[in-house]
Coordinates of C-alpha atoms in Angstrom, one line a residue:
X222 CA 40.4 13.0 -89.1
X223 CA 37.1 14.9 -89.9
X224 CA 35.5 17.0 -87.8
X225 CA 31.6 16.2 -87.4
X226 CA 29.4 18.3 -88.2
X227 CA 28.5 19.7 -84.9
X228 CA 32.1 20.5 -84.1
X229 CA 32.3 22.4 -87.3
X230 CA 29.1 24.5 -86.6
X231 CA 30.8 25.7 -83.0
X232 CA 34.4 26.7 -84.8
X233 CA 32.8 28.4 -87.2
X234 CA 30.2 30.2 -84.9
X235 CA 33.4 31.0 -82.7
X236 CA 35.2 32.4 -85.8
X237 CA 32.1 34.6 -86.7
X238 CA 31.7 35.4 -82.9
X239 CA 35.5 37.2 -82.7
X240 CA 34.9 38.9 -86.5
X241 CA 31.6 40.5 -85.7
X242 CA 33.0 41.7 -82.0
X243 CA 36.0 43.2 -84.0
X244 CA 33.6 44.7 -86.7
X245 CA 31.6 46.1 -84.2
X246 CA 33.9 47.8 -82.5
X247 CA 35.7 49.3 -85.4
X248 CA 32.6 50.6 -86.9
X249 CA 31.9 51.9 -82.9
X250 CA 32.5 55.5 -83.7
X251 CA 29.8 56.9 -81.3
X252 CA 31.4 54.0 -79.0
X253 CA 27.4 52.8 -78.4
X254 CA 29.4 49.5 -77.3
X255 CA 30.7 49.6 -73.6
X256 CA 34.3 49.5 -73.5
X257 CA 36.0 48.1 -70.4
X258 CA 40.1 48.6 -69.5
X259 CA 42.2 45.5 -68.3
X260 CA 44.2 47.0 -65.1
X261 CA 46.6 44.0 -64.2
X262 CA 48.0 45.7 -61.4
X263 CA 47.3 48.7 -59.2
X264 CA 48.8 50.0 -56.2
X265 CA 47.5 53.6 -54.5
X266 CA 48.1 56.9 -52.8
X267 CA 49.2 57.1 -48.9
X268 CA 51.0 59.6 -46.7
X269 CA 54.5 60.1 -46.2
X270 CA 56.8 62.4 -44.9
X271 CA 59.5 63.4 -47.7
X272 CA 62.9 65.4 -48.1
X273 CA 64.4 66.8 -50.4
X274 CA 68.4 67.3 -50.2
X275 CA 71.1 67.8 -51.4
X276 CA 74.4 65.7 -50.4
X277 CA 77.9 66.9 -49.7
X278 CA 81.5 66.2 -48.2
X279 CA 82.8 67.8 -45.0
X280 CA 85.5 67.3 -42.7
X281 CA 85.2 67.8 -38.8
X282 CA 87.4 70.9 -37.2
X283 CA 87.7 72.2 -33.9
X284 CA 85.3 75.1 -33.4
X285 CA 87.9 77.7 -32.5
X286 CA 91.3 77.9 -32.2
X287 CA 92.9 80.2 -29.8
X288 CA 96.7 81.1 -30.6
X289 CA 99.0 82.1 -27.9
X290 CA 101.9 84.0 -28.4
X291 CA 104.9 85.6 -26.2
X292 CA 107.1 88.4 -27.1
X293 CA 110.6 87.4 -26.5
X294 CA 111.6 91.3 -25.6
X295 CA 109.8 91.1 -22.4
X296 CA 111.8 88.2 -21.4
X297 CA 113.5 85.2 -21.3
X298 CA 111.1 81.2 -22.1
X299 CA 111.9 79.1 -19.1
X300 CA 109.8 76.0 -20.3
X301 CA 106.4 74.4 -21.3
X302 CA 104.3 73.1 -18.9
X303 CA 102.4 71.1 -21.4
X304 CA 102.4 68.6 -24.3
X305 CA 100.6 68.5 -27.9
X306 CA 97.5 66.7 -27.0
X307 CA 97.2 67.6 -24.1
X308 CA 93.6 69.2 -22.5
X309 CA 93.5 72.2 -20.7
X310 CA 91.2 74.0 -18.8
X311 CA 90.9 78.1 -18.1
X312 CA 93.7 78.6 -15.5
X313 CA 95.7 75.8 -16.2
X314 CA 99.4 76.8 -16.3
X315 CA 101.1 76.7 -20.1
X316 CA 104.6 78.3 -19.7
X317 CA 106.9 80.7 -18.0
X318 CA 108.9 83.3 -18.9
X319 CA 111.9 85.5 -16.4
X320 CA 111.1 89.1 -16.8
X321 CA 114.1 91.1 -17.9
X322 CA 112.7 94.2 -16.9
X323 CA 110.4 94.7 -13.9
X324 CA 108.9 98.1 -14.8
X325 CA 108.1 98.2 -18.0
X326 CA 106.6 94.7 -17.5
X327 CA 104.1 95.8 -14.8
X328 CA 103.2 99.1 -16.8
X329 CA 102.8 96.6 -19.8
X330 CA 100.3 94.5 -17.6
X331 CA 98.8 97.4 -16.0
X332 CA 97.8 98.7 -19.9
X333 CA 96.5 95.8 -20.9
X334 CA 94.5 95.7 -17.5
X335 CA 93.0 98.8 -18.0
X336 CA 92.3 98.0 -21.8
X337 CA 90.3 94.5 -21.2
X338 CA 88.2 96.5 -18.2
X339 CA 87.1 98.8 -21.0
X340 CA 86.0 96.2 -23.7
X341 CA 84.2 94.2 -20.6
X342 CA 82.1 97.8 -20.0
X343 CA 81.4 98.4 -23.5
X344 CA 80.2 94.9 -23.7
X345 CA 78.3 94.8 -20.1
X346 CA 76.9 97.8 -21.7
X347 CA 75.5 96.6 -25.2
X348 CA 74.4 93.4 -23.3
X349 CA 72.6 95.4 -21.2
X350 CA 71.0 98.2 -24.2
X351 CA 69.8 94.8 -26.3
X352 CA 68.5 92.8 -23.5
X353 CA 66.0 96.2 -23.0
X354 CA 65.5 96.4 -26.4
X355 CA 61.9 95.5 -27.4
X356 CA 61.0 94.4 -30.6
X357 CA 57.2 95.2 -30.9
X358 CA 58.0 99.3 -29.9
X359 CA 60.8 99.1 -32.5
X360 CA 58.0 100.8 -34.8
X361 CA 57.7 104.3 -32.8
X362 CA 61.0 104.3 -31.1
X363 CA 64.4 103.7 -31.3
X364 CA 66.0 102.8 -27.7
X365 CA 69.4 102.6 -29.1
X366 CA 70.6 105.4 -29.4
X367 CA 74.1 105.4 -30.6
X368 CA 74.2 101.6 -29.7
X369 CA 75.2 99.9 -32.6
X370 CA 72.0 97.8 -33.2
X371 CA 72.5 94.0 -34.5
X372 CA 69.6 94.0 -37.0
X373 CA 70.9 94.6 -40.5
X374 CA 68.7 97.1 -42.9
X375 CA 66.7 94.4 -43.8
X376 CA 66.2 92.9 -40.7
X377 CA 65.1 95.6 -38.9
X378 CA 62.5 96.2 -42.4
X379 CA 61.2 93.5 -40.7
X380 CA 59.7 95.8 -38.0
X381 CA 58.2 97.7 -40.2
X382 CA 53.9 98.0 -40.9
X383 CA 52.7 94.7 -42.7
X384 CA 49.5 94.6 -44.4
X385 CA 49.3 90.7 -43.2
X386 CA 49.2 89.9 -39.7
X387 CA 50.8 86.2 -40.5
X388 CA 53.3 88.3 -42.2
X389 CA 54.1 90.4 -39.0
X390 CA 54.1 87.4 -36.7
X391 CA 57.0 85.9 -38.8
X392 CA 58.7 89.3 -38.7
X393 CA 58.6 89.7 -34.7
X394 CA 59.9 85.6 -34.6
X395 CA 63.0 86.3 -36.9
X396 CA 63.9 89.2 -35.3
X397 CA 63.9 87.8 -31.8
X398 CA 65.6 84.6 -32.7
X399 CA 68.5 87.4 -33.9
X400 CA 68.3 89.2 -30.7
X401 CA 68.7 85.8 -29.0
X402 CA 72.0 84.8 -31.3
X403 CA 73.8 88.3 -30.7
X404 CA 73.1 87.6 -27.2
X405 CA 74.6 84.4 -27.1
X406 CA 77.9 86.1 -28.9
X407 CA 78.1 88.9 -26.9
X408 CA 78.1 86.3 -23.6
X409 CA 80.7 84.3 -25.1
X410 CA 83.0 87.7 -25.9
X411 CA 82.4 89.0 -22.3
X412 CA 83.2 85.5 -20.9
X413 CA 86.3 85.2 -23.2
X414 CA 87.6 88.3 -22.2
X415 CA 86.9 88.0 -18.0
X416 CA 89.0 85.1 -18.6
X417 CA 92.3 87.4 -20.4
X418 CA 91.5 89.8 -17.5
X419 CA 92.1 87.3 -14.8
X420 CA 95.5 86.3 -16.6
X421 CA 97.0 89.4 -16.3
X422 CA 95.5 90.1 -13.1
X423 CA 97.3 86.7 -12.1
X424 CA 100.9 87.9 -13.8
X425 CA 100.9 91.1 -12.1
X426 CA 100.4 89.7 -8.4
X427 CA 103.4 86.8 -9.6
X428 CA 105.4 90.0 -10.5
X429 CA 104.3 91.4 -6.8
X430 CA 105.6 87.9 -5.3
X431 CA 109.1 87.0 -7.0
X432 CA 109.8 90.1 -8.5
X433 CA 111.0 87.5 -12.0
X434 CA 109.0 85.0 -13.1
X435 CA 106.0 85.1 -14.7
X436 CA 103.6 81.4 -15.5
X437 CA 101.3 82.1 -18.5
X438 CA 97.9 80.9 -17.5
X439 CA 95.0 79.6 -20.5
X440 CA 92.0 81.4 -20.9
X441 CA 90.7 79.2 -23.0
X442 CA 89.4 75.7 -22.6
X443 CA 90.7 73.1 -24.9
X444 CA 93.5 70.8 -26.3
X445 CA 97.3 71.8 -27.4
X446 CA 97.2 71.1 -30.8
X447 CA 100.5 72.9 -31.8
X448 CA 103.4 73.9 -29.3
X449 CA 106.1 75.6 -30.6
X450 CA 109.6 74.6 -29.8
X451 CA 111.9 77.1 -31.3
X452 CA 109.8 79.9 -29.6
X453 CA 108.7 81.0 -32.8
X454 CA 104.9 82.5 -33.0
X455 CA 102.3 81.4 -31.9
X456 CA 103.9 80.0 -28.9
X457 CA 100.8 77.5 -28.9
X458 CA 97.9 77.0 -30.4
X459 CA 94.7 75.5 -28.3
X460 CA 91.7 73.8 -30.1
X461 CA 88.5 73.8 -28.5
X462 CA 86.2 70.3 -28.1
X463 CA 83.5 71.2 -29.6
X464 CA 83.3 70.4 -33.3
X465 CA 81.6 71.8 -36.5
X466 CA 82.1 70.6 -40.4
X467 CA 83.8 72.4 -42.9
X468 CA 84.2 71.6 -46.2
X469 CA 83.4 73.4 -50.3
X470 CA 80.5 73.0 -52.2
X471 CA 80.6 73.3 -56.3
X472 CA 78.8 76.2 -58.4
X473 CA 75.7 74.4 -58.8
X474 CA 75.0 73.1 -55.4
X475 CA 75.8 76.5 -54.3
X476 CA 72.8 77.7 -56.1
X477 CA 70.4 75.5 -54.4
X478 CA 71.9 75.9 -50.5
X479 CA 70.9 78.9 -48.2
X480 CA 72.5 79.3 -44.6
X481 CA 70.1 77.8 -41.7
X482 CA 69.2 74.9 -43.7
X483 CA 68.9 72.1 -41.5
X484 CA 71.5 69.5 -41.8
X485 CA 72.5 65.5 -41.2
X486 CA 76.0 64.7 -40.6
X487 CA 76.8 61.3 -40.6
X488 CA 80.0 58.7 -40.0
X489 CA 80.6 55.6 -40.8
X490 CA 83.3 52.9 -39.5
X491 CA 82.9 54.2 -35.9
X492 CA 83.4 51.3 -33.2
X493 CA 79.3 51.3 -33.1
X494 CA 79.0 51.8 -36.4
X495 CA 77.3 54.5 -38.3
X496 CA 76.5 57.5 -36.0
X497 CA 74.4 61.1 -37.5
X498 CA 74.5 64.1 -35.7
X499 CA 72.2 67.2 -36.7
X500 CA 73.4 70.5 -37.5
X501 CA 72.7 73.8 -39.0
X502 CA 74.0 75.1 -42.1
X503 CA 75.5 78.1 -40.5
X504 CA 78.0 80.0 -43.0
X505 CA 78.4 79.6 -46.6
X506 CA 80.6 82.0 -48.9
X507 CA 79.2 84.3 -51.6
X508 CA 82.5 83.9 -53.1
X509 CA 84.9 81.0 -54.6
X510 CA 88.2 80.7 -52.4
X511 CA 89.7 80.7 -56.5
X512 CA 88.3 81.8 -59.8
X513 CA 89.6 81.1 -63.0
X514 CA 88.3 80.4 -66.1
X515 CA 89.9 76.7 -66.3
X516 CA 88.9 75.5 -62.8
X517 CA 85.8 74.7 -61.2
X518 CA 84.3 77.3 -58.7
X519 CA 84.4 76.2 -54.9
X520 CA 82.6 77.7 -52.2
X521 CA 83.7 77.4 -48.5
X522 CA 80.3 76.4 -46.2
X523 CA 80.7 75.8 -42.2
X524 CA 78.0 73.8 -40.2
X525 CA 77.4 73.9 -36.8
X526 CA 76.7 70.7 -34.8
X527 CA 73.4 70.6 -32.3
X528 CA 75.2 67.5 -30.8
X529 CA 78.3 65.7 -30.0
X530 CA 79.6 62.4 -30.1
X531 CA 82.4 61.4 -28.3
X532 CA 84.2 58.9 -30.7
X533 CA 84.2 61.8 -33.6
X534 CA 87.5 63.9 -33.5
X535 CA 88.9 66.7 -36.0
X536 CA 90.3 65.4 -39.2
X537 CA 87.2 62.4 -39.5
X538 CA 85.6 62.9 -42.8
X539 CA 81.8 62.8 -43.5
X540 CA 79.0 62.4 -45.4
X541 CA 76.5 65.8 -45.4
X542 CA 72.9 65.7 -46.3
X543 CA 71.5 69.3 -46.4
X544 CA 68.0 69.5 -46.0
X545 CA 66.5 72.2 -48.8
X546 CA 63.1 71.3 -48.4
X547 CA 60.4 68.9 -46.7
X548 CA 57.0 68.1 -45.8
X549 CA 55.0 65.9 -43.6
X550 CA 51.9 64.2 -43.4
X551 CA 51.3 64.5 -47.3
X552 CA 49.6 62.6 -49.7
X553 CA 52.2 60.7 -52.0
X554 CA 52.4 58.1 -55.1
X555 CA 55.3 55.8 -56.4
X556 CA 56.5 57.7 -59.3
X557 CA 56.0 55.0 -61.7
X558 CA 52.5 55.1 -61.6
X559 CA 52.0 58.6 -63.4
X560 CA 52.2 59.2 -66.7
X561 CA 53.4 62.4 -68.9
X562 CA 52.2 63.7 -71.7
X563 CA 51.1 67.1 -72.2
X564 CA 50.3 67.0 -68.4
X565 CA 51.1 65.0 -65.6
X566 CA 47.9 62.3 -64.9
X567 CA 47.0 58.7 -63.0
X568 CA 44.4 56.4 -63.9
X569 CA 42.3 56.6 -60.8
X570 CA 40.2 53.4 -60.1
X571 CA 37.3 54.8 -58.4
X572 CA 35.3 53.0 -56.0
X573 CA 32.1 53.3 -58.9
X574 CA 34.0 50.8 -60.8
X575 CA 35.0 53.4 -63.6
X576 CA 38.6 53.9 -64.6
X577 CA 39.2 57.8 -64.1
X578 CA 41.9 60.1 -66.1
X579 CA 43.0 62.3 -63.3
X580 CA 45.2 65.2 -63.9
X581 CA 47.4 66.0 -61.0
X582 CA 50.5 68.7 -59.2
X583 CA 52.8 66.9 -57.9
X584 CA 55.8 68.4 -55.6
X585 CA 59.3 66.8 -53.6
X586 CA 60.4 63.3 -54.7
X587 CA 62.5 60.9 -52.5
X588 CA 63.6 57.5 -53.6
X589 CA 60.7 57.1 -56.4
X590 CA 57.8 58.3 -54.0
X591 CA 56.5 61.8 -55.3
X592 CA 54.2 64.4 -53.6
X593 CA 51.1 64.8 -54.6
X594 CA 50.1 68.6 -54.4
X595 CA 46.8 68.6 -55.8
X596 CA 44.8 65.6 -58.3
X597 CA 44.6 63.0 -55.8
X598 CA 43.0 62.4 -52.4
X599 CA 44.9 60.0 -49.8
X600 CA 44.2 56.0 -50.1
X601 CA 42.5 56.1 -53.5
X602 CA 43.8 52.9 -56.0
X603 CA 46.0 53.4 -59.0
X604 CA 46.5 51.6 -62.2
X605 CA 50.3 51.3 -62.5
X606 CA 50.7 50.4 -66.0
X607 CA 50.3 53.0 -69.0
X608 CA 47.9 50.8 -71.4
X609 CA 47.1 53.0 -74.4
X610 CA 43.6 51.0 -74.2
X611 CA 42.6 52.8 -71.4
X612 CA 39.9 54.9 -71.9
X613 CA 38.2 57.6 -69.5
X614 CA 35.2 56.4 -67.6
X615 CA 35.2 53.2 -68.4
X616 CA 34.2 50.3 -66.3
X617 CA 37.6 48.6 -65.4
X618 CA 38.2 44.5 -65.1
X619 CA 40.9 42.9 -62.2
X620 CA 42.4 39.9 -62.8
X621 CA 40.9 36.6 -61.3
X622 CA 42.1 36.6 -57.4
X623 CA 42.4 32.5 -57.1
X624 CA 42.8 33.0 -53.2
X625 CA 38.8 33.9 -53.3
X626 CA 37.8 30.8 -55.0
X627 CA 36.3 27.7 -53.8
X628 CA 36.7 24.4 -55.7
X629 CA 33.9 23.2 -53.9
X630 CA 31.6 25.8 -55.2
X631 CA 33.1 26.1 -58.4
X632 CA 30.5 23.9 -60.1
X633 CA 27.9 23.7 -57.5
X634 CA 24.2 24.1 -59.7
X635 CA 22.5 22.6 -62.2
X636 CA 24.0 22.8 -65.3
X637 CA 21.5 25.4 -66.4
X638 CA 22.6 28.1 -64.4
X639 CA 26.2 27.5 -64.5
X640 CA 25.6 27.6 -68.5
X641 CA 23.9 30.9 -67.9
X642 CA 26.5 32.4 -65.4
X643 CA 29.3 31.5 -68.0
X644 CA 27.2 33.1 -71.5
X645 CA 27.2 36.3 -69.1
X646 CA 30.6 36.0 -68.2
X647 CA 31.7 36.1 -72.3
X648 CA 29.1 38.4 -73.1
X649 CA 30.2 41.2 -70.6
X650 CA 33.6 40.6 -71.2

């Protein structure tokens, strides 16, 4: 079949058409011909809060463990007055004992008396010296004395003249959260150790009653985790309730934890599911339990819990998140959309129309989203695909949105302006 010779003229205007656009712009040197990039999609920048961290295993332990033991020279074990599992509180009866001999026994008691009244004084007293002791006169004067102070070198630097006012500010807050901690353990000690005095308070008035038999008190609140039935030492061993997370971290996530870094502990398969608890990164070693030249470094940590849950015992594994870093509030990206090369840039679509090279600092990444530290302001459009045609402000082109069309309107006009609108349409295109 022949084509007429009108058809002929248009295919061969349309061939000429494409050569001469192609010509042109390979000759375009000076690029005198307006370019235009194709973005097909494009998403943009918003704000999110991100974290960075690094995940571990631990294992849930009782806080503190509190052996007690009995000497079998001052006596002969009558029985047990509890089982393994069993709780106890401070004053709860754990065993008795028949004193062999009466003397010695209340001299014994009356020593360790007298021994326990002087710890509680030495600790009444440094309660007392670091509850006075004030951190902003630290500078001029030093109100302790011979007390042992609990700064370390370096934290008590932190007293020292700053240049920066922010600086000293930060100083002053650090050292009274380390006041506040060795007030807390000092507290503890003194209570622990009103509780021992009361115990052998309580055995010497037995002695003053029967004259023989002695019933072994707990100063301690918690549960009988070991009980000891050959006698042999310790006697018992009580766990307390509260829980923290042990566990070892390798040689290279050791390198990236620090102690106080904030922590999320979570369990699964619990009867409601999966339960985290925060915590607080509170000891980690300097040094590998074992080092050898054939076995990978360990290094002990120990995090502290800010909260309980009552269906978590010792023994119940978990997953550990530790928090090294976070922000909120900051402008962020999906990762896909930048691009490196020499530097790290996005193709900004800028509300101008133009297609803008935009060189950027990014920071933490979470899950493919990616901080944007400087480049970028917050709810500006990005191209996500790389398209080597892209050039730097250029007028860009979307894709047709169907949604916005009318049929109805589609071909509403004489024919001479919709041949007009459609000769601009392939011209600017």
């Amino acid at each position: 079949m022949k084509l007429s010779r009108k058809k002929k003229g248009i295919v061969i205007g349309a061939l000429l058409f494409i050569i001469c656009n192609g010509l042109l712009l390979y000759f375009d040197k000076n690029q005198f011909v307006e370019r235009k990039s194709f973005v097909h999609k494009w998403s943009g920048t918003f704000t999110s809060d991100l974290v960075e961290s690094v995940s571990i295993r631990g294992v849930f332990a009782s806080e503190e463990d509190a052996p007690v033991y009995f000497d079998e020279s001052t006596g002969a074990f009558q029985e047990f007055f509890v089982e393994v599992g069993d709780e106890v509180n401070e004053g709860d009866d754990l065993y008795s004992y028949e004193v062999l001999n009466y003397e010695n026994q209340v001299n014994d008691l009356e020593l360790e008396a007298s021994k326990i009244e002087e710890e509680i004084t030495a600790i009444n007293t440094y309660i007392t010296d670091l509850e006075s002791y004030s951190i902003e006169e630290a500078e001029t004067d030093d109100p302790f004395g011979s007390f042992d102070s609990p700064f370390s070198e370096d934290e008590e630097g932190l007293e020292e003249d700053s240049d920066e006012d922010s600086e000293n500010d930060d100083s002053t807050a650090a050292a009274e959260i380390i006041k506040e901690e060795a007030l807390s353990d000092k507290e503890k000690e003194l209570a622990q150790k009103e509780a021992e005095l009361a115990m052998v308070n309580d055995q010497l008035d037995q002695l003053t009653t029967t004259g023989q038999t002695i019933t072994v008190q707990s100063s301690f609140n918690g549960i009988v985790r070991d009980l000891s039935e050959d006698l042999s030492s310790p006697l018992l061993t009580l766990s307390s309730t509260s829980l923290i997370v042990e566990g070892e971290v390798s040689e290279e996530d050791r390198k990236l934890l620090e102690e106080e870094m904030r922590t999320e502990v979570t369990v699964t398969d619990l009867d409601e599911g999966e339960v985290t608890l925060q915590g607080t990164l509170a000891e980690l070693d300097t040094f590998s339990e074992e080092t050898a030249v054939q076995k990978a470094s360990k290094y002990p940590f120990e995090i502290t819990l800010s909260e309980e849950h009552e269906d978590i015992h010792p023994g119940y594994h978990t997953d550990v998140d530790v928090i090294t870093d976070e922000v909120s509030g900051t402008i962020a990206a999906f990762d896909e959309l930048l691009i490196t090369e020499e530097h790290l840039y996005a193709w900004e679509m800028t509300d101008s129309g133009t297609l803008e090279r935009k060189e950027i600092e990014t920071g933490l990444e979470e899950d493919g989203v990616v901080e944007i530290v400087d480049g970028l302001e917050n709810q500006v459009k990005l191209a996500e695909e790389n398209n080597e045609r892209f050039r730097n402000l250029t007028p860009f082109v979307t894709p047709i949105d169907l949604r916005h069309i009318k049929e109805d309107e589609l071909f509403h006009g004489s024919k001479a302006v919709m041949k007009e609108n459609f000769l601009l349409g392939v011209f600017n295109r």
